[in-house]
Short mmCIF file of C-alpha atoms in Angstrom, two decimals:
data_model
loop_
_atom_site.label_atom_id
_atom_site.label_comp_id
_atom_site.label_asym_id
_atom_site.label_seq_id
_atom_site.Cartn_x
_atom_site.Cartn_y
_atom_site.Cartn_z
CA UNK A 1 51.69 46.51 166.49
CA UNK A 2 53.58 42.90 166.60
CA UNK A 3 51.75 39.96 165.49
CA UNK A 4 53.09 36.39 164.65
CA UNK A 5 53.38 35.30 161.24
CA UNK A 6 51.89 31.53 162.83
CA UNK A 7 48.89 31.35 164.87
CA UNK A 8 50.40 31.54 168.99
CA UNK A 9 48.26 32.30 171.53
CA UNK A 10 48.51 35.76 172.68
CA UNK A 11 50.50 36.92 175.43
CA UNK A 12 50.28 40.59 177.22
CA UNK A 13 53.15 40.93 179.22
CA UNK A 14 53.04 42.21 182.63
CA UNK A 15 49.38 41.15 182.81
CA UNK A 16 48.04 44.48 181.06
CA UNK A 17 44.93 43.93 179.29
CA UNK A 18 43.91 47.73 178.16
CA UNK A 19 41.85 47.52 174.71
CA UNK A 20 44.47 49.11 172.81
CA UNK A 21 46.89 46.02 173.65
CA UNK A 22 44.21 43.48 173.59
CA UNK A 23 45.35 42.94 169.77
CA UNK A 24 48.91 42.50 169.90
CA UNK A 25 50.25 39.00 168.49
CA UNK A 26 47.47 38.89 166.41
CA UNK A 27 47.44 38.65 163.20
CA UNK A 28 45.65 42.12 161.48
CA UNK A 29 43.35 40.46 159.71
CA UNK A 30 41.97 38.32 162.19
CA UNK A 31 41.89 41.44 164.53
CA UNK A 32 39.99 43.14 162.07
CA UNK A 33 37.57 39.92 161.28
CA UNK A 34 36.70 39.53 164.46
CA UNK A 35 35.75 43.26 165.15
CA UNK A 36 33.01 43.86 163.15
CA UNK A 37 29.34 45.47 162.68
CA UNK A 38 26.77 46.20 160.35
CA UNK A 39 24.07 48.82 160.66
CA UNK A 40 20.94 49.70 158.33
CA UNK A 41 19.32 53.00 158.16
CA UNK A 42 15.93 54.04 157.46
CA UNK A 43 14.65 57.27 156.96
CA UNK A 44 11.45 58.51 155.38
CA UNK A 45 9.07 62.09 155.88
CA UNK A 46 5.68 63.11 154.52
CA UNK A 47 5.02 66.35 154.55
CA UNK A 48 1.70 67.87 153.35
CA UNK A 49 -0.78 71.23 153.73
CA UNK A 50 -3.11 73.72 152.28
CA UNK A 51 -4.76 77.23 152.62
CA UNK A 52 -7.89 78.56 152.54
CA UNK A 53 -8.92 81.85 152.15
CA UNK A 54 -12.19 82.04 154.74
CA UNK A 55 -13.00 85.31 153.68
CA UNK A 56 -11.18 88.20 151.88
CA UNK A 57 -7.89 88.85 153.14
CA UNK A 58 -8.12 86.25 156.03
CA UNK A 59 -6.68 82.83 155.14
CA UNK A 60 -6.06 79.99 157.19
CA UNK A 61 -2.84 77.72 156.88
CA UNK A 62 -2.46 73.92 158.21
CA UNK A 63 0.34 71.70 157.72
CA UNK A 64 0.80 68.41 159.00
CA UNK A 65 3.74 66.05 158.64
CA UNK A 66 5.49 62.78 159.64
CA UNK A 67 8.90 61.49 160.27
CA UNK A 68 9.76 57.82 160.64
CA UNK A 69 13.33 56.91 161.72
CA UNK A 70 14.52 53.14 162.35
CA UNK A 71 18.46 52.24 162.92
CA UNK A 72 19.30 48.73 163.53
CA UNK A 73 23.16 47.44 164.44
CA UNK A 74 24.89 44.48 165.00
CA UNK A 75 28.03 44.22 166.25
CA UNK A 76 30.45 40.78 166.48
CA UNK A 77 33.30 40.62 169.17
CA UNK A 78 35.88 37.53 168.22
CA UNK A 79 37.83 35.91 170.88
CA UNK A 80 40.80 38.37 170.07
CA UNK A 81 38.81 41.44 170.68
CA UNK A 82 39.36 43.06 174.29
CA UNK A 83 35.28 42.52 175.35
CA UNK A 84 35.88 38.45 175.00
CA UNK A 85 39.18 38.58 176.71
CA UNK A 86 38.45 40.81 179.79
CA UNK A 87 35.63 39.23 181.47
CA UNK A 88 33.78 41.26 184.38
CA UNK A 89 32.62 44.12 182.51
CA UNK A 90 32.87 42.46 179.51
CA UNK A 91 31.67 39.17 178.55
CA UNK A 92 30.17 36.40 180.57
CA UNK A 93 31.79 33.77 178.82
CA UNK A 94 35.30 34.73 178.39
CA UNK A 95 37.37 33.74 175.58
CA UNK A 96 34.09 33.08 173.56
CA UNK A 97 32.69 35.01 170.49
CA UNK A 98 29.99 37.51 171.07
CA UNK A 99 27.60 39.69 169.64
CA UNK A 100 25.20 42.59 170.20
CA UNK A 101 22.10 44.01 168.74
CA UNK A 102 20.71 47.49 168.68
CA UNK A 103 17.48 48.57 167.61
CA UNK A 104 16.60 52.21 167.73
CA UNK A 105 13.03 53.09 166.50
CA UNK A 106 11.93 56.80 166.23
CA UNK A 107 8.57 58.49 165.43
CA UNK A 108 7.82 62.55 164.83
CA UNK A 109 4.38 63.61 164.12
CA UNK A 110 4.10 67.55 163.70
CA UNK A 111 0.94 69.45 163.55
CA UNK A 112 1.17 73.79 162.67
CA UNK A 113 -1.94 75.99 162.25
CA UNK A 114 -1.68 79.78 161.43
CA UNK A 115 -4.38 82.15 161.07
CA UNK A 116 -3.64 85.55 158.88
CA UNK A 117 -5.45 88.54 158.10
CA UNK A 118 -4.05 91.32 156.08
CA UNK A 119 -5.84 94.88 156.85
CA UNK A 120 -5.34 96.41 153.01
CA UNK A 121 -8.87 96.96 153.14
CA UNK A 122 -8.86 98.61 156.46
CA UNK A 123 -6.03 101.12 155.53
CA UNK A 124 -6.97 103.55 153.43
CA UNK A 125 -3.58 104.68 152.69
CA UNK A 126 -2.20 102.79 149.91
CA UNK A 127 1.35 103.76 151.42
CA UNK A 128 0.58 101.64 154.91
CA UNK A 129 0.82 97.93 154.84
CA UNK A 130 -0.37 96.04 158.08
CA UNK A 131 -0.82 92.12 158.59
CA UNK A 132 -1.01 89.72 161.83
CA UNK A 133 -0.12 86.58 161.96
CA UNK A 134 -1.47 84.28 164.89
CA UNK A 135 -0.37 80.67 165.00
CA UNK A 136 -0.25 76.67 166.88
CA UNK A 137 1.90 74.37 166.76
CA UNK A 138 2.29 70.35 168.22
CA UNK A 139 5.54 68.35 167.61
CA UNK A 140 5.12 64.94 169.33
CA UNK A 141 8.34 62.66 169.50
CA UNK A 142 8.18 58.78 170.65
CA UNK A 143 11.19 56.52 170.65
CA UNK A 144 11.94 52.80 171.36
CA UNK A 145 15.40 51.60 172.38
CA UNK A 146 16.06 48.01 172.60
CA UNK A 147 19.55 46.02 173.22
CA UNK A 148 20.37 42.32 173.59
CA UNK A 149 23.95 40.87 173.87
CA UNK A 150 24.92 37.29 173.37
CA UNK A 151 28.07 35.10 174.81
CA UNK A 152 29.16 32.16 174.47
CA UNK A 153 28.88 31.74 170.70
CA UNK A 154 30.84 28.48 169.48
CA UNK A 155 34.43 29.60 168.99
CA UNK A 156 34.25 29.24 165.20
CA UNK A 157 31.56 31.51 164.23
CA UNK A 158 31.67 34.45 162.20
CA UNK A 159 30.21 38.12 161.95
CA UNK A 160 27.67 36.54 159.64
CA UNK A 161 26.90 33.54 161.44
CA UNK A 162 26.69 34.88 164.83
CA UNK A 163 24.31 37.65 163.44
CA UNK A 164 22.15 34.48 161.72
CA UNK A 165 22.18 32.26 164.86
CA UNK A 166 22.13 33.76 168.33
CA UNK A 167 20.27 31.25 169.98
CA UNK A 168 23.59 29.24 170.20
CA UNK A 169 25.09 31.25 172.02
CA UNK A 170 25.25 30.12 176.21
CA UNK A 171 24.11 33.36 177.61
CA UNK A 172 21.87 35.81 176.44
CA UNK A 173 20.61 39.18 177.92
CA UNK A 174 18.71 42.00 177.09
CA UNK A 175 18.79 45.15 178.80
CA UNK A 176 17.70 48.91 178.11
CA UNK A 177 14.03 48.13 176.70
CA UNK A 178 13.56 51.45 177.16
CA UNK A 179 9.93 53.23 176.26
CA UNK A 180 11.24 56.50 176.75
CA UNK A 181 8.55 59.17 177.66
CA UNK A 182 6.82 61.09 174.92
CA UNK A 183 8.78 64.25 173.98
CA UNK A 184 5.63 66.90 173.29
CA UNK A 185 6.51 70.75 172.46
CA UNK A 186 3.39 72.70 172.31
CA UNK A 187 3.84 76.55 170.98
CA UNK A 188 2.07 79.49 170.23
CA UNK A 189 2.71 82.37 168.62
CA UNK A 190 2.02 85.64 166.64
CA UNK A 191 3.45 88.58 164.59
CA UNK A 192 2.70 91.53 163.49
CA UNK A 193 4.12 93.12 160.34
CA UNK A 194 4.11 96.72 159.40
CA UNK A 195 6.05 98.69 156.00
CA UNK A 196 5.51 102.09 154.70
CA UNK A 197 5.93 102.42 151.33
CA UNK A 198 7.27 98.95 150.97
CA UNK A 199 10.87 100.25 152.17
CA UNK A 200 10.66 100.76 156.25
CA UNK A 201 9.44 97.07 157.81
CA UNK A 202 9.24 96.65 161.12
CA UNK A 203 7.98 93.59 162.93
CA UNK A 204 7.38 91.94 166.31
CA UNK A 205 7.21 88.36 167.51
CA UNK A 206 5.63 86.89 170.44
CA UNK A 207 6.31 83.41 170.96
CA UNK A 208 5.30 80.98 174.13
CA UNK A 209 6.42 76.88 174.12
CA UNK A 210 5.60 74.37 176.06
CA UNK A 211 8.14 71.35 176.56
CA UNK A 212 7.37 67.94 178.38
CA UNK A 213 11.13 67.34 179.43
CA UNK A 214 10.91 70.24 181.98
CA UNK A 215 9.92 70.12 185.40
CA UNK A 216 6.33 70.93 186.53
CA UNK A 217 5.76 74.49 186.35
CA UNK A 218 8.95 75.15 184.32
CA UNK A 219 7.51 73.30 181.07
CA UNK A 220 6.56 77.34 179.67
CA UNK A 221 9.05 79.65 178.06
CA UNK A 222 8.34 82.75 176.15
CA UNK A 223 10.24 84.38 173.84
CA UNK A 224 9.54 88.10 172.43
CA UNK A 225 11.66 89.10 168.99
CA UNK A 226 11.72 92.58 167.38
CA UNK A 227 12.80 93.51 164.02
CA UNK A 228 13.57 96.43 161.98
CA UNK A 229 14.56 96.65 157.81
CA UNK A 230 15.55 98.87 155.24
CA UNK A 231 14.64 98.69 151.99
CA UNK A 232 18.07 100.01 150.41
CA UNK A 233 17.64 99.33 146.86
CA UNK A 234 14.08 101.39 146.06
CA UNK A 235 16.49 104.66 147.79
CA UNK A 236 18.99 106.91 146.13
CA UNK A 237 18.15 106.39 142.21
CA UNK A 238 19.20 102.79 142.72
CA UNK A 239 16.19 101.20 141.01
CA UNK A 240 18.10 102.15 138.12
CA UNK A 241 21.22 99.78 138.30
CA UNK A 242 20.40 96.44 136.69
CA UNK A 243 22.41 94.54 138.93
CA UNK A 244 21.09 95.25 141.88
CA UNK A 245 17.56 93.86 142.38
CA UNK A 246 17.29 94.05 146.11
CA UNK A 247 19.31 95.42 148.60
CA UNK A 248 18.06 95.72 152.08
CA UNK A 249 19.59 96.08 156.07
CA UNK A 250 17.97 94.72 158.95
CA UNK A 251 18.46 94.27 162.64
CA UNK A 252 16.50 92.00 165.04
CA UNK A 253 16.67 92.01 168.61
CA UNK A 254 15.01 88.72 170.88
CA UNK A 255 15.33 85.74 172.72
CA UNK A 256 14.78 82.32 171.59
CA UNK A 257 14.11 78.90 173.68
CA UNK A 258 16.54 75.37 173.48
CA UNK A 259 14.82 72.25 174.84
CA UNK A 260 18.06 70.30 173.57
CA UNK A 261 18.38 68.06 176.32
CA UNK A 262 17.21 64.24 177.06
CA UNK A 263 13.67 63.58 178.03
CA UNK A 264 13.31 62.62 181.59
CA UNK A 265 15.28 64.87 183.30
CA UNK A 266 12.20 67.30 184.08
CA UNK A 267 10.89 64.51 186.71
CA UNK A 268 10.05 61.12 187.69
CA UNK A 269 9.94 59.46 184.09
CA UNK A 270 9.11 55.25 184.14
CA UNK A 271 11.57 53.60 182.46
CA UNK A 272 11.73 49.77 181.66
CA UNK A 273 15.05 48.96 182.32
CA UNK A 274 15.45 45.19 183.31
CA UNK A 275 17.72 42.51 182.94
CA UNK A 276 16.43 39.04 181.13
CA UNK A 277 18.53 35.70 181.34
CA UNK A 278 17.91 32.83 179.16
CA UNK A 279 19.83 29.42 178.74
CA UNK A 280 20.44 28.83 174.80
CA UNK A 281 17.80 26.09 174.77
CA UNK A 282 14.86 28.32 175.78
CA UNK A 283 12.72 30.46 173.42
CA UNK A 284 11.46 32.07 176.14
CA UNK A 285 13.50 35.26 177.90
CA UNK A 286 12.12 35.84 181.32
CA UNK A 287 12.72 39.90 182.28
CA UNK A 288 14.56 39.40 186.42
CA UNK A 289 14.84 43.12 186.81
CA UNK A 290 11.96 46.16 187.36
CA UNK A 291 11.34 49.07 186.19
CA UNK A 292 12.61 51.88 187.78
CA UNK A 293 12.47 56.06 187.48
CA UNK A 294 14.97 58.24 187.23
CA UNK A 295 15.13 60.88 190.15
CA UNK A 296 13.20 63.83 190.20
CA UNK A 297 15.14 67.36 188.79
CA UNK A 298 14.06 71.23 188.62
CA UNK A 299 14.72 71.70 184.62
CA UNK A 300 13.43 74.75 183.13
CA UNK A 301 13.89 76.68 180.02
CA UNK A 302 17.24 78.29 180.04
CA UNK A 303 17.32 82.12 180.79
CA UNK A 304 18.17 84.44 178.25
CA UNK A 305 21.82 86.49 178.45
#
């Protein structure tokens, strides 16, 4: 990296302006001053439930929770960084400070309801252990996106003061207001669990989701699971070691579903995504693009292998 030990305007030789030389004859302070960005975090969950036993031996579970998630950035580009000096794709006032800010806004509401019922009373056999398990449950995701950039901030202005005072900049726009469709998984499920003597389990899983970000008539996977343990430590005269409280083996055989992937792609999603110009002196930002969609795809649940 060469810098000047005086303030010189920079030159790039050759006329190549690539980021990693937009720096050069600057000194590393200033580069690093005029690169900067702050970003807050917030986080919080509530989480709550309880049972109730209907009748003997059949109890009902519900648990309900709540996740709020907000991230806001700001980020300052000085007139040494490479976004002031290239133009085009970067600013629209060249040579003039500019900065951007980010706000990301996330909400997670999940709803799960199981139903048990343990047949002790049923089996007569003390050595046979049976219980079913049937449950629901809703997970319901919405998120907010928004983005504004601002040139032509008066060449003398800081991180701070560019963050404090936007409105002087010449050129403001804000794209990506994005109200991105609700992400909903709906699931079902149930299992049945079975032990003799408390040392041979076996169990089996049926499981069937429903996901919003696949196409129509792909949105339904299901996923079967089957189990098998042994109960090592009651075998062998090894309830007699004291430092071996519980030793088991188990092996599990299934398939399970990933819905990992952005919401949208499963079809024609509306998605606000305009462009709004303002002049410094208005309080008023007027939107000059329209919503559009993104095209139609066949997403489904991916097949087991």
């Amino acid at each position: 990296m060469l810098y000047t030990p005086i303030p010189l305007k920079a030159q790039i030789e050759g006329g190549d302006d690539l980021e990693e030389n937009s720096s050069d004859a600057v000194m590393p302070t200033v580069a690093v001053s005029d690169s900067d960005r702050k970003r807050e975090r917030t986080n919080w969950t509530a989480n709550g439930g309880f049972t109730w036993e209907i009748v003997d031996d059949l109890s009902l579970k519900v648990e309900a929770g709540m996740e709020e998630y907000r991230q806001e950035t700001n980020s300052f580009y000085g007139v040494t960084t490479y976004y002031s000096k290239v133009g085009g794709s970067g600013s629209t006032v060249p040579g003039t400070p500019s900065t951007n800010y980010n706000d990301v806004t996330r909400r997670r509401v999940r709803n799960t309801n199981t139903l048990s019922y343990d047949f002790r009373k049923l089996i007569s056999n003390d050595n046979h252990h049976l219980n079913v398990l049937l449950g629901q449950e809703y997970i319901i995701t919405e998120q907010r996106t928004f983005n504004t950039w601002v040139d032509g901030l008066p060449d003398f202005y800081t991180a701070e003061q560019a963050w404090a005072f936007m409105g002087a900049g010449s050129n403001a726009s804000s794209s990506n207001m994005n109200y991105a469709a609700d992400d909903i998984l709906l699931s079902y499920f149930g299992r049945i669990n079975y032990d003799f003597k408390g040392k041979y389990m076996l169990s089996a899983t049926m499981r069937g989701d429903g996901s919003s970000k696949f196409s129509k008539g792909q949105k339904w996977g299901y996923f079967p699971s089957v189990a098998a343990s042994w109960r090592l430590s009651d075998e062998w005269g090894m309830k007699d070691l004291r430092w071996l409280d519980n030793l088991k083996t188990r092996y599990s055989f299934g398939t399970a579903g990933n819905n990992n992937i952005p919401t949208g792609m499963g079809g024609l999603t509306p998605t606000l995504r305009g462009r709004h110009e303002a002049a410094a002196s208005s309080t008023a930002i007027r939107p000059t693009g329209r919503p559009t969609a993104t095209a139609p795809a066949r997403v489904s649940w991916p097949m087991p292998t």
